[in-house]
């Protein structure tokens, strides 16, 4: 299985709605997690099981999708959200997508 | 709450063995629900899973490194370990320890802060 994230990078303003896509090369049901990684820090779990928000994560983050197509949405981008985001498949060999870097416009 | 901390040499010579320790606090490493894992991330690259161990249960490895990797546990010290043999420059990365649950709940949370290991003579 391969996980392809798009775009690989994007520029956005504070307050923008941002959507990141993760596509699996074959169906993985809802077995997907999303992480945020700030520079010099470890990845931080945001969402698991495609749409379940990890405790303590702001509600502006949401996840959706099943099968092969998944999205991570940030409803109103905040300054602390500028980071790189990764998807990871669950229920199998732990594999990560190529990442999406979110930069300030 | 669980906290993990990596430790070990920051510089390893080519062909030698990379050895790292992860110290777990806030919970017992002998808990049957948890897997204790190692991941790495090369500079500017993507996280890559190396292997995971469940105390009293199976150990799983990334097939691309399986012949060189051993993950083990010491419950008396609440620590787990990574040994990666015959390293090359391609093994230069930030190495993380992290915990996960059994499939299908095998997301990684929490992670340690990471430790940079450079392979160079």
CSV table of C-alpha atoms in Angstrom, one decimal:
chain,number,residue,atom,x,y,z
A,1,UNK,CA,0.0,0.0,0.0
A,2,UNK,CA,1.2,3.5,-0.8
A,3,UNK,CA,-0.1,6.8,0.8
A,4,UNK,CA,0.1,9.9,-1.5
A,5,UNK,CA,-0.5,13.3,0.1
A,6,UNK,CA,-1.4,16.4,-1.8
A,7,UNK,CA,-0.4,19.0,-2.1
A,8,UNK,CA,3.2,18.5,-0.9
A,9,UNK,CA,3.1,22.1,0.2
A,10,UNK,CA,0.8,25.1,0.4
A,11,UNK,CA,0.8,28.7,1.4
A,12,UNK,CA,-2.2,30.2,3.3
A,13,UNK,CA,-3.2,33.2,5.4
A,14,UNK,CA,-4.2,33.1,9.0
A,15,UNK,CA,-8.0,32.4,9.0
A,16,UNK,CA,-8.0,30.4,5.8
A,17,UNK,CA,-9.7,27.1,5.5
A,18,UNK,CA,-7.2,24.5,4.5
A,19,UNK,CA,-7.7,21.0,3.2
A,20,UNK,CA,-5.0,18.3,2.8
A,21,UNK,CA,-5.7,15.0,1.0
A,22,UNK,CA,-4.2,11.5,1.6
A,23,UNK,CA,-4.9,8.9,-1.0
A,24,UNK,CA,-4.3,5.2,-0.4
A,25,UNK,CA,-3.3,2.9,-3.3
A,26,UNK,CA,-5.9,0.4,-2.0
A,27,UNK,CA,-8.8,0.5,0.3
A,28,UNK,CA,-8.0,0.8,4.0
A,29,UNK,CA,-11.5,1.3,5.4
A,30,UNK,CA,-11.2,4.1,8.1
A,31,UNK,CA,-7.8,3.0,9.3
A,32,UNK,CA,-6.0,6.3,9.0
A,33,UNK,CA,-4.3,8.8,11.4
A,34,UNK,CA,-3.1,12.3,11.0
A,35,UNK,CA,-0.1,14.0,12.7
A,36,UNK,CA,1.2,17.5,12.9
A,37,UNK,CA,5.0,18.1,13.1
A,38,UNK,CA,6.4,21.5,14.0
A,39,UNK,CA,10.1,22.1,13.2
A,40,UNK,CA,12.5,20.4,15.5
A,41,UNK,CA,9.6,18.6,17.3
A,42,UNK,CA,8.2,15.0,17.3
A,43,UNK,CA,5.0,14.4,15.3
A,44,UNK,CA,1.9,15.0,17.4
A,45,UNK,CA,-1.3,12.8,16.9
A,46,UNK,CA,-4.3,14.9,15.7
A,47,UNK,CA,-6.8,12.4,14.4
A,48,UNK,CA,-7.2,8.6,14.4
A,49,UNK,CA,-9.7,6.3,12.8
A,50,UNK,CA,-10.0,8.8,10.0
A,51,UNK,CA,-12.2,11.2,11.9
A,52,UNK,CA,-11.8,10.9,15.7
A,53,UNK,CA,-10.1,13.9,17.2
A,54,UNK,CA,-7.4,13.1,19.8
A,55,UNK,CA,-8.1,14.6,23.2
A,56,UNK,CA,-6.8,18.2,23.6
A,57,UNK,CA,-6.7,18.9,19.8
A,58,UNK,CA,-8.6,22.0,18.8
A,59,UNK,CA,-11.9,21.5,17.2
A,60,UNK,CA,-10.8,23.5,14.1
A,61,UNK,CA,-9.1,20.2,13.0
A,62,UNK,CA,-11.3,17.6,11.4
A,63,UNK,CA,-10.8,14.4,9.4
A,64,UNK,CA,-13.0,12.6,7.0
A,65,UNK,CA,-13.0,9.8,4.4
A,66,UNK,CA,-12.8,6.1,4.1
A,67,UNK,CA,-11.6,3.5,1.6
A,68,UNK,CA,-8.9,5.3,-0.4
A,69,UNK,CA,-9.6,9.0,-0.1
A,70,UNK,CA,-9.1,11.0,3.1
A,71,UNK,CA,-9.0,14.6,4.0
A,72,UNK,CA,-7.7,16.7,6.9
A,73,UNK,CA,-9.3,20.1,7.2
A,74,UNK,CA,-8.3,23.1,9.3
A,75,UNK,CA,-11.4,25.3,9.4
A,76,UNK,CA,-9.6,28.6,10.3
A,77,UNK,CA,-5.8,28.4,10.2
A,78,UNK,CA,-4.0,29.8,13.2
A,79,UNK,CA,-0.4,30.9,13.5
A,80,UNK,CA,0.6,27.8,15.5
A,81,UNK,CA,-0.8,25.5,12.7
A,82,UNK,CA,2.0,26.3,10.3
A,83,UNK,CA,3.7,22.9,10.3
A,84,UNK,CA,4.0,19.7,8.3
A,85,UNK,CA,1.2,17.2,8.3
A,86,UNK,CA,1.5,13.5,7.8
A,87,UNK,CA,-1.1,10.7,7.3
A,88,UNK,CA,-0.4,7.2,8.6
A,89,UNK,CA,-2.2,4.0,7.7
A,90,UNK,CA,-3.5,1.9,10.6
A,91,UNK,CA,-4.3,-1.8,11.1
A,92,UNK,CA,-1.2,-2.9,9.2
A,93,UNK,CA,2.4,-2.1,8.6
A,94,UNK,CA,2.8,1.5,9.9
A,95,UNK,CA,3.3,3.6,6.8
A,96,UNK,CA,3.4,7.4,6.5
A,97,UNK,CA,2.4,9.7,3.6
A,98,UNK,CA,5.0,12.0,2.1
A,99,UNK,CA,3.8,15.0,4.1
A,100,UNK,CA,2.2,18.4,3.4
A,101,UNK,CA,4.0,21.5,4.5
A,102,UNK,CA,1.7,24.4,5.4
A,103,UNK,CA,3.5,27.8,5.2
A,104,UNK,CA,2.5,31.4,5.9
A,105,UNK,CA,1.4,33.4,2.9
B,1,UNK,CA,0.3,10.2,31.5
B,2,UNK,CA,2.9,8.2,29.6
B,3,UNK,CA,6.2,10.0,28.7
B,4,UNK,CA,9.0,8.6,26.7
B,5,UNK,CA,12.6,9.7,26.5
B,6,UNK,CA,15.3,8.5,24.1
B,7,UNK,CA,19.0,8.3,25.0
B,8,UNK,CA,22.2,7.1,23.3
B,9,UNK,CA,25.2,8.1,21.3
B,10,UNK,CA,24.8,10.9,18.8
B,11,UNK,CA,27.6,9.7,16.5
B,12,UNK,CA,28.1,6.1,15.3
B,13,UNK,CA,30.8,4.9,12.9
B,14,UNK,CA,29.9,3.1,9.6
B,15,UNK,CA,29.6,-0.7,10.0
B,16,UNK,CA,29.1,-0.4,13.8
B,17,UNK,CA,25.9,-0.9,15.8
B,18,UNK,CA,23.5,1.9,16.7
B,19,UNK,CA,22.1,1.3,20.2
B,20,UNK,CA,19.4,3.5,21.8
B,21,UNK,CA,17.4,3.3,25.0
B,22,UNK,CA,13.8,4.6,25.6
B,23,UNK,CA,12.9,5.2,29.2
B,24,UNK,CA,9.2,5.1,29.9
B,25,UNK,CA,7.5,7.0,32.8
B,26,UNK,CA,3.9,7.4,33.9
B,27,UNK,CA,3.1,3.7,33.1
B,28,UNK,CA,4.3,0.2,33.1
B,29,UNK,CA,6.1,-1.2,30.1
B,30,UNK,CA,4.8,-4.6,30.9
B,31,UNK,CA,1.2,-3.6,30.1
B,32,UNK,CA,-0.2,-6.0,27.6
B,33,UNK,CA,-2.2,-3.4,25.7
B,34,UNK,CA,0.8,-1.4,24.5
B,35,UNK,CA,3.3,-1.8,21.8
B,36,UNK,CA,6.6,0.0,22.3
B,37,UNK,CA,8.1,1.2,19.0
B,38,UNK,CA,11.0,2.8,17.3
B,39,UNK,CA,10.7,5.2,14.3
B,40,UNK,CA,13.2,7.4,12.5
B,41,UNK,CA,13.1,10.4,10.3
B,42,UNK,CA,16.0,11.4,8.0
B,43,UNK,CA,16.8,15.1,7.7
B,44,UNK,CA,14.1,16.6,5.6
B,45,UNK,CA,12.4,13.3,5.2
B,46,UNK,CA,9.3,11.3,6.2
B,47,UNK,CA,8.9,9.2,9.4
B,48,UNK,CA,9.7,5.6,8.9
B,49,UNK,CA,8.7,2.8,11.3
B,50,UNK,CA,11.5,0.5,12.4
B,51,UNK,CA,9.9,-2.0,14.8
B,52,UNK,CA,7.6,-2.5,17.7
B,53,UNK,CA,7.5,-4.9,20.7
B,54,UNK,CA,4.8,-6.0,23.1
B,55,UNK,CA,6.0,-7.4,26.4
B,56,UNK,CA,5.1,-11.0,26.5
B,57,UNK,CA,3.9,-10.9,22.9
B,58,UNK,CA,5.2,-10.6,19.4
B,59,UNK,CA,7.8,-8.3,18.0
B,60,UNK,CA,7.3,-6.8,14.5
B,61,UNK,CA,9.9,-5.3,12.2
B,62,UNK,CA,10.1,-3.2,9.1
B,63,UNK,CA,10.9,-5.8,6.4
B,64,UNK,CA,13.5,-3.5,4.8
B,65,UNK,CA,15.6,-3.5,8.0
B,66,UNK,CA,14.6,-6.7,9.7
B,67,UNK,CA,17.9,-8.4,9.2
B,68,UNK,CA,19.8,-5.7,11.0
B,69,UNK,CA,17.3,-4.7,13.8
B,70,UNK,CA,16.6,-6.0,17.3
B,71,UNK,CA,14.0,-4.3,19.7
B,72,UNK,CA,14.0,-5.6,23.3
B,73,UNK,CA,12.5,-4.7,26.7
B,74,UNK,CA,13.8,-4.5,30.3
B,75,UNK,CA,10.8,-4.4,32.5
B,76,UNK,CA,12.9,-4.0,35.7
B,77,UNK,CA,14.1,-0.6,34.3
B,78,UNK,CA,10.9,0.2,32.4
B,79,UNK,CA,13.0,0.7,29.3
B,80,UNK,CA,13.1,-0.7,25.8
B,81,UNK,CA,16.0,-0.7,23.3
B,82,UNK,CA,16.9,-0.5,19.7
B,83,UNK,CA,20.0,-2.1,18.2
B,84,UNK,CA,20.6,-1.5,14.5
B,85,UNK,CA,23.6,-3.3,13.1
B,86,UNK,CA,26.0,-2.5,10.2
B,87,UNK,CA,24.9,1.1,9.9
B,88,UNK,CA,25.7,3.3,6.9
B,89,UNK,CA,25.3,7.0,6.2
B,90,UNK,CA,21.7,6.2,5.1
B,91,UNK,CA,20.9,5.4,8.7
B,92,UNK,CA,21.5,9.0,9.8
B,93,UNK,CA,18.2,10.3,11.2
B,94,UNK,CA,16.3,11.5,14.2
B,95,UNK,CA,15.3,8.4,16.1
B,96,UNK,CA,12.0,8.4,18.0
B,97,UNK,CA,10.5,6.0,20.5
B,98,UNK,CA,6.7,5.9,20.7
B,99,UNK,CA,3.9,3.8,22.0
B,100,UNK,CA,0.9,2.4,20.2
B,101,UNK,CA,-1.9,0.0,20.8
B,102,UNK,CA,-2.7,-3.3,19.0
B,103,UNK,CA,-4.1,-3.3,15.5
B,104,UNK,CA,-6.2,-1.5,14.3
B,105,UNK,CA,-5.5,1.1,16.9
B,106,UNK,CA,-1.8,1.3,16.0
B,107,UNK,CA,-1.4,5.1,15.9
B,108,UNK,CA,1.6,6.4,17.7
B,109,UNK,CA,0.9,8.5,20.8
B,110,UNK,CA,2.9,9.7,22.6
B,111,UNK,CA,6.3,10.1,21.0
B,112,UNK,CA,9.6,10.9,22.7
B,113,UNK,CA,11.3,14.1,21.8
B,114,UNK,CA,13.7,12.3,19.4
B,115,UNK,CA,17.5,12.0,19.3
B,116,UNK,CA,19.7,12.7,16.2
B,117,UNK,CA,22.1,10.0,15.3
B,118,UNK,CA,24.7,10.7,12.7
B,119,UNK,CA,26.6,7.9,11.0
B,120,UNK,CA,30.1,9.1,10.1
B,121,UNK,CA,33.7,8.1,10.5
